[in-house]
Short mmCIF file of C-alpha atoms in Angstrom, two decimals:
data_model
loop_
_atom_site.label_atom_id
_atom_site.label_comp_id
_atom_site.label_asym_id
_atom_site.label_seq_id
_atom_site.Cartn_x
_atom_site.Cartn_y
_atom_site.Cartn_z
CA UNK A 4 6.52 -22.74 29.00
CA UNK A 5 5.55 -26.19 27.69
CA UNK A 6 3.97 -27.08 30.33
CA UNK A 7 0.30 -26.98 29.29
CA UNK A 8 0.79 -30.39 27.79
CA UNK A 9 1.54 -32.26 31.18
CA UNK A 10 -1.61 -30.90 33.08
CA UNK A 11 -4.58 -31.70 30.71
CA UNK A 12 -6.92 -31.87 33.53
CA UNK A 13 -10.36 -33.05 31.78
CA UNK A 14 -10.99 -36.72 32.24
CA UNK A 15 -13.86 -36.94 29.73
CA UNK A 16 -15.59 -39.88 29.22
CA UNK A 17 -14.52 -41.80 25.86
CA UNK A 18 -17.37 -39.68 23.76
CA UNK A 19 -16.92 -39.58 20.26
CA UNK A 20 -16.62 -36.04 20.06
CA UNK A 21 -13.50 -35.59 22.49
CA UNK A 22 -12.33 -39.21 22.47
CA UNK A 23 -8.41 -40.00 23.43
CA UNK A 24 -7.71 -39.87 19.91
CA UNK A 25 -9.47 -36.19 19.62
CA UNK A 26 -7.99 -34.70 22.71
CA UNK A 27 -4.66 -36.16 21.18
CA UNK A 28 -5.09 -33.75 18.46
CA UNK A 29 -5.76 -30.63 19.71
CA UNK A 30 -2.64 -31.24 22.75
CA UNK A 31 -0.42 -33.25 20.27
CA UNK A 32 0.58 -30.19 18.06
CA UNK A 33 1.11 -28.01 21.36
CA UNK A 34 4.06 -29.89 21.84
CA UNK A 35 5.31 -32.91 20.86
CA UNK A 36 4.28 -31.77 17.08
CA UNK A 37 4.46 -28.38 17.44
CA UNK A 38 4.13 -26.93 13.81
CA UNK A 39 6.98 -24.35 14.18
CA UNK A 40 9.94 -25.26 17.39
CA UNK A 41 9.17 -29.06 15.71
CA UNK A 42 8.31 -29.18 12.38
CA UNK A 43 9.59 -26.19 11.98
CA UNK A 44 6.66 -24.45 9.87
CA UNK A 45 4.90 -20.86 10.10
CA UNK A 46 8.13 -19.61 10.87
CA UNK A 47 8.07 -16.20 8.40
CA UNK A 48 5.21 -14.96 10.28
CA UNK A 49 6.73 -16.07 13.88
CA UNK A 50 9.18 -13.51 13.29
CA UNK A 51 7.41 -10.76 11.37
CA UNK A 52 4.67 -10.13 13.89
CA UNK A 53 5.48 -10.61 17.06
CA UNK A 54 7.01 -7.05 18.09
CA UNK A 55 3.44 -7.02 19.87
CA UNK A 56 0.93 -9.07 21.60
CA UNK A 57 -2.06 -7.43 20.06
CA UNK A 58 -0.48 -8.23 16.48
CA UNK A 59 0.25 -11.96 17.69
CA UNK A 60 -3.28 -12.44 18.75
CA UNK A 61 -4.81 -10.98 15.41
CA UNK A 62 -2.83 -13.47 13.44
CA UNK A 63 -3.07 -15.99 15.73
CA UNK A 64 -6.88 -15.14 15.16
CA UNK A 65 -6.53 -14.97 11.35
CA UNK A 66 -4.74 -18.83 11.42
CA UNK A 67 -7.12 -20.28 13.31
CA UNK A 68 -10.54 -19.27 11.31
CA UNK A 69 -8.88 -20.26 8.05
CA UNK A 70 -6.88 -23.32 9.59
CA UNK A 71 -10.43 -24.96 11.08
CA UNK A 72 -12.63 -23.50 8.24
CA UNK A 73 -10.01 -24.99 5.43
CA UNK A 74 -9.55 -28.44 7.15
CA UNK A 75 -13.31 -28.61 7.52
CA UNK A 76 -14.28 -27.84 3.85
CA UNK A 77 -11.75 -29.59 2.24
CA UNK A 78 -12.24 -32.45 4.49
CA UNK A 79 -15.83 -32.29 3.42
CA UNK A 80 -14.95 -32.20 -0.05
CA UNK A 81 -12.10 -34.52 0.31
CA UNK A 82 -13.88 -37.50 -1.74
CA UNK A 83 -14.78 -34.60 -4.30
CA UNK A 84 -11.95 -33.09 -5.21
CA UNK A 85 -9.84 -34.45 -8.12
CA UNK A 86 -6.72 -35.73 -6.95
CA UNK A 87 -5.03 -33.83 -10.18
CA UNK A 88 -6.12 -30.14 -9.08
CA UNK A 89 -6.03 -31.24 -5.25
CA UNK A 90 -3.36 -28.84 -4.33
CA UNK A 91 -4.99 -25.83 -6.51
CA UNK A 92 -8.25 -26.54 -4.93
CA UNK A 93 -7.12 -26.23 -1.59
CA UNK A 94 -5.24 -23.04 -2.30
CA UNK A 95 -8.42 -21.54 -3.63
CA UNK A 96 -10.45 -22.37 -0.69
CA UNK A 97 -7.45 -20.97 1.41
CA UNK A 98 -7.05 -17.87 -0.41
CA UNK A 99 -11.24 -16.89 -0.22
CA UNK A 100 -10.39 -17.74 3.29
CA UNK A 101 -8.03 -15.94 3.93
CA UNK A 102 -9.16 -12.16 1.87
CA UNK A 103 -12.51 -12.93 3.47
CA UNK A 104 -10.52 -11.99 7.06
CA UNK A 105 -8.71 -9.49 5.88
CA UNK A 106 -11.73 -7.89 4.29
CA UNK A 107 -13.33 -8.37 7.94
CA UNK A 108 -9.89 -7.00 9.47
CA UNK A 109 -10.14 -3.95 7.64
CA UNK A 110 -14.05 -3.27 8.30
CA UNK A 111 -14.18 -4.06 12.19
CA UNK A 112 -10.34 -3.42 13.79
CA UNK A 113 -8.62 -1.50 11.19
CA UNK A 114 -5.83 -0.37 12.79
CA UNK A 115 -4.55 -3.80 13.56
CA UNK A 116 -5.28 -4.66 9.54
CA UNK A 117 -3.12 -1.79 8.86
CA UNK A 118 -0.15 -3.43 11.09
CA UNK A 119 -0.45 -7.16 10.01
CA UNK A 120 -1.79 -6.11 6.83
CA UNK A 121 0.87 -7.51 4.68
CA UNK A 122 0.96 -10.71 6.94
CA UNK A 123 -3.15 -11.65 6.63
CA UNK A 124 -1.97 -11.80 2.86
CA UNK A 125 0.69 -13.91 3.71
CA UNK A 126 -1.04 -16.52 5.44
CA UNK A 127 -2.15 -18.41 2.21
CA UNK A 128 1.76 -19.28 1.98
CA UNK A 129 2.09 -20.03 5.34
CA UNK A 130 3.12 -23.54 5.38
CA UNK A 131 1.23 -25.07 8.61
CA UNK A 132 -1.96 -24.27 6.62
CA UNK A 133 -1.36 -26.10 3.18
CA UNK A 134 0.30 -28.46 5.12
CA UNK A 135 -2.64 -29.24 7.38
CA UNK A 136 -4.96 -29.25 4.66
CA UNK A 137 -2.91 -31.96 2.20
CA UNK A 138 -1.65 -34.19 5.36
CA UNK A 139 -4.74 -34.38 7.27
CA UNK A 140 -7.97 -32.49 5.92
CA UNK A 141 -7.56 -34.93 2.88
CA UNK A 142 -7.88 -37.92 4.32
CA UNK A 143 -9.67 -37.43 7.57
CA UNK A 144 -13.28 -36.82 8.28
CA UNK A 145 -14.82 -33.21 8.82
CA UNK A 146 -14.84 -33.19 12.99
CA UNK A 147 -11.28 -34.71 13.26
CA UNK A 148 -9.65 -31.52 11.07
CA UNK A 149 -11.41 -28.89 13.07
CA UNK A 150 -9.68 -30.34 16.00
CA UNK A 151 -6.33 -30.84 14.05
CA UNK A 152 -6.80 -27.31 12.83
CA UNK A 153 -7.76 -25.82 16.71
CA UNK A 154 -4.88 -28.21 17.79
CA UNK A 155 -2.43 -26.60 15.34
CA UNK A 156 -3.49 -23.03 15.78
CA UNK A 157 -2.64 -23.22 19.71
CA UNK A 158 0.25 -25.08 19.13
CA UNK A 159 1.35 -21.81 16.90
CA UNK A 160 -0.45 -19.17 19.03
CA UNK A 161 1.29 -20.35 22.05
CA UNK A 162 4.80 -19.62 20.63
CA UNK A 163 4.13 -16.86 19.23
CA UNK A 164 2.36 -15.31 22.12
CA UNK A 165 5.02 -15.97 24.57
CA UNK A 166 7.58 -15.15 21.54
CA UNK A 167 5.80 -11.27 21.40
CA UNK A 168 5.46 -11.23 24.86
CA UNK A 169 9.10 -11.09 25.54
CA UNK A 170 9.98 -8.83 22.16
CA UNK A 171 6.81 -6.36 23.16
CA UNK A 172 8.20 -6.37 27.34
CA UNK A 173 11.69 -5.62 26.62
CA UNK A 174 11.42 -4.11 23.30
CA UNK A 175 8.89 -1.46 24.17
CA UNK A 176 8.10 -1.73 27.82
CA UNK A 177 4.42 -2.37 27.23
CA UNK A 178 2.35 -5.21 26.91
CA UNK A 179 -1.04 -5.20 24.78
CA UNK A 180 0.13 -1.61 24.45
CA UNK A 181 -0.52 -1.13 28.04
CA UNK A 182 2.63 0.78 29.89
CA UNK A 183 4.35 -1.77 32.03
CA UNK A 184 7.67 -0.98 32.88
CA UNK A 185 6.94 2.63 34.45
CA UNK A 186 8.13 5.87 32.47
CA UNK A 187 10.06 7.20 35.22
CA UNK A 188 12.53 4.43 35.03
CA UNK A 189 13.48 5.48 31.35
CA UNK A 190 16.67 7.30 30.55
CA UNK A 191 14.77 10.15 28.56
CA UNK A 192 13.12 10.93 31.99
CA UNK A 193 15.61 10.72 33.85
CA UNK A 194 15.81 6.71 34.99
CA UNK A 195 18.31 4.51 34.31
CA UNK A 196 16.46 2.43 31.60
CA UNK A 197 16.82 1.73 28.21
CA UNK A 198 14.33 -0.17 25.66
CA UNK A 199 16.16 -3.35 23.85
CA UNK A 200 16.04 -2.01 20.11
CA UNK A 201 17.46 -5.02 19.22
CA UNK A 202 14.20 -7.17 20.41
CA UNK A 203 12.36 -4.96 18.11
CA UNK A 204 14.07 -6.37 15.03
CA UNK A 205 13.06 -9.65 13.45
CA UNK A 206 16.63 -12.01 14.65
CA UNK A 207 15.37 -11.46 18.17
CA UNK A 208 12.13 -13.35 17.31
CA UNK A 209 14.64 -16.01 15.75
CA UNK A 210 16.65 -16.09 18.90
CA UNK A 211 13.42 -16.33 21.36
CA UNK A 212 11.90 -19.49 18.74
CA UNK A 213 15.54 -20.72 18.89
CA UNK A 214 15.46 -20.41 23.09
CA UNK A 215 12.30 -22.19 23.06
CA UNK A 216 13.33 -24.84 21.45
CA UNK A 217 15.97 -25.26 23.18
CA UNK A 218 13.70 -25.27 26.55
CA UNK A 219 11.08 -27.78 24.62
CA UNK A 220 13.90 -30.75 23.82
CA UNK A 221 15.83 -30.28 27.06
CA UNK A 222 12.29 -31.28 28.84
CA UNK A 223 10.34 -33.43 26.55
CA UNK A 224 12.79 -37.00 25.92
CA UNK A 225 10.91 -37.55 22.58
CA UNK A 226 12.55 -34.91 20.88
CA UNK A 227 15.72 -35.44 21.81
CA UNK A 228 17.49 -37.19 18.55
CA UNK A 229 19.46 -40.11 18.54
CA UNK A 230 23.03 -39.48 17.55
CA UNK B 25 -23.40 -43.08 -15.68
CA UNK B 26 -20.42 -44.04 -13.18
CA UNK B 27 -19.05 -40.96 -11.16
CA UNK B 28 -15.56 -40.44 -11.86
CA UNK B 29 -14.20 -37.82 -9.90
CA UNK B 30 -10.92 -37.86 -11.89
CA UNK B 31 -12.54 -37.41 -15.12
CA UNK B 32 -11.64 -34.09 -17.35
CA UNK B 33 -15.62 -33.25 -17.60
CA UNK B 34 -15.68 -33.72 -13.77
CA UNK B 35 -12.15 -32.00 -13.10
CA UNK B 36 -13.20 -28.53 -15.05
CA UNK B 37 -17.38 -28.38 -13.63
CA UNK B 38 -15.32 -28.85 -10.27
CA UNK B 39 -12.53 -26.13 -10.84
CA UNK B 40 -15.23 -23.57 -12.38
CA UNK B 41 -18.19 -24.41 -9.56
CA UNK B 42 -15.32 -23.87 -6.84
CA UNK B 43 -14.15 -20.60 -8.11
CA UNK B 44 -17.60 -19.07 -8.85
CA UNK B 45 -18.68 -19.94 -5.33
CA UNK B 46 -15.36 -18.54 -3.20
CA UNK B 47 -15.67 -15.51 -6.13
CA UNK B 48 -19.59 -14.81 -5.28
CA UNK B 49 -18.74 -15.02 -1.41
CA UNK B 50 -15.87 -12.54 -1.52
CA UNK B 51 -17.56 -10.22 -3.73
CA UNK B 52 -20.46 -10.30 -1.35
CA UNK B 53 -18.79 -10.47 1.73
CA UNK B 54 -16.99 -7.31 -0.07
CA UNK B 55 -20.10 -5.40 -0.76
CA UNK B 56 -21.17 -5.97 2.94
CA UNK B 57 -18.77 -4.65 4.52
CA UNK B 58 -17.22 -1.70 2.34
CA UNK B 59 -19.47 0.82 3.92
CA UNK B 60 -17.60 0.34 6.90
CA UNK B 61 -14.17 0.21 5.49
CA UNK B 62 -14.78 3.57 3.50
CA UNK B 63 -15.64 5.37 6.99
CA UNK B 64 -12.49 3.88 8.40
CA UNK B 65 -10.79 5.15 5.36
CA UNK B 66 -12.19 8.78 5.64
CA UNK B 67 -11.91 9.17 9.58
CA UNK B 68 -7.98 8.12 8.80
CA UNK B 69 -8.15 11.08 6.48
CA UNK B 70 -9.44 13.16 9.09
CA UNK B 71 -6.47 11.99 11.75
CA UNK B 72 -4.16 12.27 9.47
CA UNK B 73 -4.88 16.00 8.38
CA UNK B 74 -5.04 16.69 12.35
CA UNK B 75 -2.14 14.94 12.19
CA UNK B 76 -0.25 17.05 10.10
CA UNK B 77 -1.77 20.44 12.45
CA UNK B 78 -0.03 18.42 15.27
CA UNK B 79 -3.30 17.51 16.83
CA UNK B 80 -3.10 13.77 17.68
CA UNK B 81 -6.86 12.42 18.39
CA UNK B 82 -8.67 8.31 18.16
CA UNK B 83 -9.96 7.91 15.00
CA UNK B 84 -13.96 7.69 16.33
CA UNK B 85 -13.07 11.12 17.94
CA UNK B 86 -11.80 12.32 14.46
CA UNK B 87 -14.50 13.85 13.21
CA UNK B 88 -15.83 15.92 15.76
CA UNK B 89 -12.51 17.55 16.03
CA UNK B 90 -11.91 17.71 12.42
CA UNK B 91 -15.33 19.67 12.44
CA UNK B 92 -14.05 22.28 15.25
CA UNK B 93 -10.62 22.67 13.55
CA UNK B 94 -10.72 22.63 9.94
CA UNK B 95 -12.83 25.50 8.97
CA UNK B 96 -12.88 25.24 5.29
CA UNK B 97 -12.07 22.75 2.89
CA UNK B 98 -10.95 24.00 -1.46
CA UNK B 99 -9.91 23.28 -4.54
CA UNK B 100 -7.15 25.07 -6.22
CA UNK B 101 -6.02 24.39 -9.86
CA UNK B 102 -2.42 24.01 -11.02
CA UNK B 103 -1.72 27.65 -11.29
CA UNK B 104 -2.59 27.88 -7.73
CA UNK B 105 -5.82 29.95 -8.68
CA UNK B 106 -8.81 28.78 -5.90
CA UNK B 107 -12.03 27.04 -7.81
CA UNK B 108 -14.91 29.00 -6.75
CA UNK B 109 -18.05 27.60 -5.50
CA UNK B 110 -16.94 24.96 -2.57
CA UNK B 111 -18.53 26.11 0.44
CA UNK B 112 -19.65 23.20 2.07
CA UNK B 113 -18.47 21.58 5.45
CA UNK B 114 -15.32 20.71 4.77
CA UNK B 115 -15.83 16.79 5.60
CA UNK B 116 -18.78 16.94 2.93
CA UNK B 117 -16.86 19.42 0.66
CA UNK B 118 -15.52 18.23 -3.02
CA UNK B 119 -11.91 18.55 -1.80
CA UNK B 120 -12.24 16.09 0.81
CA UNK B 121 -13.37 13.80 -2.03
CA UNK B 122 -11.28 14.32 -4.53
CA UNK B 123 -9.29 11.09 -4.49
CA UNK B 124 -5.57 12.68 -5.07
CA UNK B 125 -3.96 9.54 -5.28
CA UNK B 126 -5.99 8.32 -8.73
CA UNK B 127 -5.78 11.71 -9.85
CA UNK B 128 -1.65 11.53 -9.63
CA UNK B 129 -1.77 7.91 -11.05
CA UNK B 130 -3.88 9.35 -13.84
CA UNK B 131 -1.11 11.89 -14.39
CA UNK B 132 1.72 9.21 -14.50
CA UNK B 133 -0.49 6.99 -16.89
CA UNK B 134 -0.30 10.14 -19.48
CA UNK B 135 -4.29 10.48 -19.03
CA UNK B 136 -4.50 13.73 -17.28
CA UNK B 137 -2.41 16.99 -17.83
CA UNK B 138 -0.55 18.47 -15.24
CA UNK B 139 -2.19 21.69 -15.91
CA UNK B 140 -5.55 20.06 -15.39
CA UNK B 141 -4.74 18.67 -12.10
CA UNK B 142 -6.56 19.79 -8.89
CA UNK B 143 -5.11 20.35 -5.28
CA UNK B 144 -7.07 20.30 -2.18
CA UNK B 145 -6.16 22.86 0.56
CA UNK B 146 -7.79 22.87 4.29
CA UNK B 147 -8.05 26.11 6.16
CA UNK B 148 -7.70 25.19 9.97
CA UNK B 149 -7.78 27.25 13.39
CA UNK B 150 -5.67 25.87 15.77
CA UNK B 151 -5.60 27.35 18.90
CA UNK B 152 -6.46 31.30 16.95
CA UNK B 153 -3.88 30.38 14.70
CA UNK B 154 -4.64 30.18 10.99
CA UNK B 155 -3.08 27.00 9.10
CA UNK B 156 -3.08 25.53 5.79
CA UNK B 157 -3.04 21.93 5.16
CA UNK B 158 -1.45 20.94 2.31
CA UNK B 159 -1.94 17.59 0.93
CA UNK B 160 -0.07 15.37 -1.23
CA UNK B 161 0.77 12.48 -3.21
CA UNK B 162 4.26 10.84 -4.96
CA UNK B 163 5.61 7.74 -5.36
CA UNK B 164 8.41 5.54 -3.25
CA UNK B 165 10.26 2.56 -4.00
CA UNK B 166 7.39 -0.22 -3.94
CA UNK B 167 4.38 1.87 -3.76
CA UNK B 168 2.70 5.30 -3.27
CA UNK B 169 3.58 7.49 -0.52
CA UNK B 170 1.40 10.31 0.70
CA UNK B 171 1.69 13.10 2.69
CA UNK B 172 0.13 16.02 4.56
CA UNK B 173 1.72 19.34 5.39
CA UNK B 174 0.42 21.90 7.20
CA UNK B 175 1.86 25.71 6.65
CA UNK B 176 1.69 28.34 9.22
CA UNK B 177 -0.69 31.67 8.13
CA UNK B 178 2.49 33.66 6.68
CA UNK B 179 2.42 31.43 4.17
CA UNK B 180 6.38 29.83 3.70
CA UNK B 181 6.70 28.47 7.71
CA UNK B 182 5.96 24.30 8.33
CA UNK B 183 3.66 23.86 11.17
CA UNK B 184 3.81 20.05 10.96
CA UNK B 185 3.68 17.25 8.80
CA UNK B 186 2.64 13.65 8.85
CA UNK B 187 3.76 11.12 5.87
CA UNK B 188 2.52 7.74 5.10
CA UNK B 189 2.90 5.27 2.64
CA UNK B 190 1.20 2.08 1.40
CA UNK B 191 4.22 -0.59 1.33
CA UNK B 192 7.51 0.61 2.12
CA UNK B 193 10.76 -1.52 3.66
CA UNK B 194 9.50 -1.79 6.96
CA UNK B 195 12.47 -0.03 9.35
CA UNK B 196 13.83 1.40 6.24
CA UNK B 197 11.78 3.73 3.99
CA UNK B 198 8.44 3.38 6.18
CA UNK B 199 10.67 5.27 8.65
CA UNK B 200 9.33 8.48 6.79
CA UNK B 201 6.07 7.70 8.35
CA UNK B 202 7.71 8.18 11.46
CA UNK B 203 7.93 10.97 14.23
CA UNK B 204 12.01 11.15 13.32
CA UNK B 205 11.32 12.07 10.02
CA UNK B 206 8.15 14.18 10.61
CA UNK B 207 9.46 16.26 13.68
CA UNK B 208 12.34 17.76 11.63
CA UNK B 209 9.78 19.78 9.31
CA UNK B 210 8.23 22.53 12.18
CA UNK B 211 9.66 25.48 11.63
CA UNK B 212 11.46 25.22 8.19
CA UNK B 213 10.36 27.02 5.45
CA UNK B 214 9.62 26.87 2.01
CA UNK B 215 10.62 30.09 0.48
CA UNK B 216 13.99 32.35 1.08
CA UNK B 217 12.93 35.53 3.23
CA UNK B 218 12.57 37.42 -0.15
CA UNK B 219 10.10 35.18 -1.20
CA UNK B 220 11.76 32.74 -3.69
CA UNK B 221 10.10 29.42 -3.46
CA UNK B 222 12.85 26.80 -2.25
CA UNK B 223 10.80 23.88 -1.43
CA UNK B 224 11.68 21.82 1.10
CA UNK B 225 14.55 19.13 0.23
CA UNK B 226 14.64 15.95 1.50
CA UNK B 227 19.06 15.33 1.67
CA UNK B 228 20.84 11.94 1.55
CA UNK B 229 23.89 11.74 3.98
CA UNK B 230 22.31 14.25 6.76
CA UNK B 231 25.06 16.64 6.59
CA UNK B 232 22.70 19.71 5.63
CA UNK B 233 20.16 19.45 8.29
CA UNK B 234 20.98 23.26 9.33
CA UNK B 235 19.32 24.40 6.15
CA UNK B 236 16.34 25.68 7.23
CA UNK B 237 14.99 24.53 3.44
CA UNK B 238 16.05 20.70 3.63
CA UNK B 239 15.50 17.97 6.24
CA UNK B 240 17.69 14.77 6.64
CA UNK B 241 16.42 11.51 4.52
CA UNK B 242 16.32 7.94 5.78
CA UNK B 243 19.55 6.35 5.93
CA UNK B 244 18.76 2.69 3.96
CA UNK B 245 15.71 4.28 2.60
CA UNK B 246 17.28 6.20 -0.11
CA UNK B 247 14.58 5.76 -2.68
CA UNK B 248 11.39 6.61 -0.80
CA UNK B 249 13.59 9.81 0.79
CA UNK B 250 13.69 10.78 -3.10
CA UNK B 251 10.22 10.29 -3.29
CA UNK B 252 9.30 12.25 -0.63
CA UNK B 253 11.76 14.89 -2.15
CA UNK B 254 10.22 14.88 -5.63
CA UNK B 255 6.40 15.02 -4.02
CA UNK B 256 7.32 17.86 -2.08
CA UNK B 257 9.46 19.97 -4.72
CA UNK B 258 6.24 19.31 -6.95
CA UNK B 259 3.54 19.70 -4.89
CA UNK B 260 4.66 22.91 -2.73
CA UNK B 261 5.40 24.81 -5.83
CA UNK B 262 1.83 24.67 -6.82
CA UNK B 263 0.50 25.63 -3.36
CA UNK B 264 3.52 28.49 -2.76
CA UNK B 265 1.50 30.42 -5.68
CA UNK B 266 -2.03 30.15 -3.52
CA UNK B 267 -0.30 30.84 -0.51
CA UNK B 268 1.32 33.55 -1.75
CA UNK B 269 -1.66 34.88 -2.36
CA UNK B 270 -3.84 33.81 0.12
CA UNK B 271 -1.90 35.37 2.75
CA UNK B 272 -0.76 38.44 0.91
CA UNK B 273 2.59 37.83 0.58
CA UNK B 274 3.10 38.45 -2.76
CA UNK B 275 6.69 39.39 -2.61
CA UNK B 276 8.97 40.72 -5.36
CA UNK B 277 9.85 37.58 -6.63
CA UNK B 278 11.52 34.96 -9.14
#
């Protein structure tokens, strides 16, 4: 699962664009930083939308346009902003972000809008995003956020792809909405199979994050604390 | 002049000249793109009034079959007396416009009468069977809820229904926008065989789903399953009248 880290196969030349220090911020927050199994962020919306791929993607959409957008304007505003309405400033930028794609959710896929609806609106509290923006937007330059905020984003979307993934296979047999597990094996038709209601409830999601975890600090020594 | 970013002058042109520019792109990032939202809005209109006639179709395919199903769209007033003078295609028609929602909020603000309210009905042919459509409005536990029911051509039996709503408990009352609560409707009625109107009630606790007038609320969702009672009792009784005597039943009554 956490694997992605270990195999980062591009041996770029030191360009400024995707230095060491660059590439250490898009791969850093996929694992060793993760903003939700380690810093233990974004977790509301972890649980509330992942009954389905298609809803995890969306979001995982949503974060990432107002994650690099908000990192790069308030990093470019970063010497403009008064320190004593920092915080407000940011939350304005993140809010217009953030009802700009929901306005764009419910003109181009509105069926998904109507699912994660709620959640777009949500976003503006989710912590990973004012977090980013006061920890690194303010006091790094424009091209080092967007990576911090692409870094972030995957480091989210990963969990909570793999997180639906499991909830949307054994919760209801499908995955993207496409049938998986075949309708002839179900109960109602005469199988022997039953969906998990209990993956379609939000402790599931809890349980899966929890697993992961779990997975993440048995493999990866810098995680594991120091009694 | 020294720039001082921290100074009050600075600190309010900065707070005013950030919220005028996120303000002017929303609003016309808004404008853009409401065209496209309002068709979304009115082909989910369409679905959900096929919905209701238990015809289940994508929402780009919505209106072509709302066009071959629903024949005609009208306007009835609160005594259940049709408004003349609507003859249009129904997805043009001023029924299909009539925004039923503001009109009930209107009500509930104390700005419209009862007596003045109007109530869309859709005439559909399913299959060479004549149906009503019977739309409604009422109000749940965080937010409105909305409905359509469609009535079979003798005028009392439910054909099928479809509920939504805009914010209920998810897994709690938004459960009335699902097939459990929508597949108990088909086939009950909404008046006693000698014509008394009866509604359709909406019971807590289950234990009178054999009533052929009532359907079993949400367990947990106790509020929006009153709701849903209340928009039924008071918007059937309204269309029982037209019904009545749209399809001729006008039986010895009340």
């Amino acid at each position: 699962m956490s694997t992605e880290v270990g195999t980062m196969p591009e041996v770029k030349e030191a360009s400024p664009l995707f230095g060491k220090k660059e590439r250490l911020l898009i791969t850093d927050p996929l694992n060793d930083n993760n903003p939700i199994t380690v810093q233990v962020l974004g977790i509301c919306s972890a649980l509330a939308i992942t009954v389905k791929m298609a809803n995890a993607l969306v979001m995982s959409i949503s974060v990432l346009f107002v994650l690099v957008f908000g990192n790069m304007i308030i990093s470019a505003l970063r010497n403009t902003i008064p320190s004593r309405i920092r915080i407000i400033a940011q939350l304005v930028i993140c809010a217009g972000l953030v009802t700009l794609v929901d306005i764009m959710l419910k003109a181009y896929v509105y069926d998904v809008s109507k699912q994660v609806g709620v959640y777009v609106g949500l976003i503006i509290t989710n912590c990973i995003i004012m977090g980013r923006f006061e920890a690194f937007a303010m006091g790094n330059k424009v091209w080092p956020s967007a990576l911090d905020g692409i870094g972030n984003t995957l480091g989210y979307a990963w969990i909570l792809v793999v997180v639906a993934f499991f909830r949307e296979l054994f919760g209801s047999g499908t995955l993207m909405g496409f049938r998986v597990i075949p309708e002839s094996l179900y109960a109602t038709s005469g199988g022997v199979y039953f969906n998990n209601n209990m993956m379609i409830l939000p402790p599931m999601a809890l349980v899966l994050v929890g697993i992961i975890i779990w997975i993440q600090r048995a493999r990866n020594a810098k995680l594991i604390e120091q009694a | 002049m020294a720039f001082d970013k921290n100074s009050n002058g600075f600190t309010f042109g900065f707070s005013i000249a950030l919220v005028v520019v996120v303000g002017t792109i929303l609003a016309v990032t808004y404008m853009a793109l409401k065209p496209a939202y309002d068709e979304n809005v009115r082909r989910e209109k369409m679905q959900n009034i096929l919905a209701s006639l238990n015809v289940e179709v994508d929402r780009d395919a919505a209106p072509e079959r709302f066009q071959q199903i629903v024949g005609r769209a009208g306007l009835i007033d609160a005594q259940g007396r049709p408004i003349p003078g609507d003859d249009k295609d129904p997805a043009s028609s001023d029924a299909f416009q009539l925004d039923i929602l503001k009109q009930y909020k209107a009500w509930k603000a104390n700005e419209l009468k009862a007596e003045e309210m109007l109530y869309p009905v859709y005439e559909a042919n399913k299959e060479g069977k004549k149906l009503f459509v019977l739309p409604m409005v009422g109000t749940g536990l965080w937010g409105p809820i909305w409905g359509y029911v469609s009535v079979e051509s003798d005028g009392r039996t439910i054909h099928g229904s479809t509920f939504d709503h805009k914010g209920e408990t998810p897994g709690l009352g938004a459960e009335i926008a699902t097939p459990i609560f929508e597949q108990q409707f088909p086939g009950k009625t909404m008046t006693d065989p000698n014509g008394t109107f009866t509604g359709i009630k909406v019971y807590k606790g289950g234990s009178n789903t054999t009533d052929e007038h009532g359907v079993d609320g949400i367990s947990g969702g106790t509020i929006t399953s009153d709701g849903v009672d209340e928009m039924l009792r008071r918007t059937l009784a309204v269309y029982d009248v037209y019904l009545k005597n749209a399809t001729g039943n006008s039986y010895s009554q009340r």
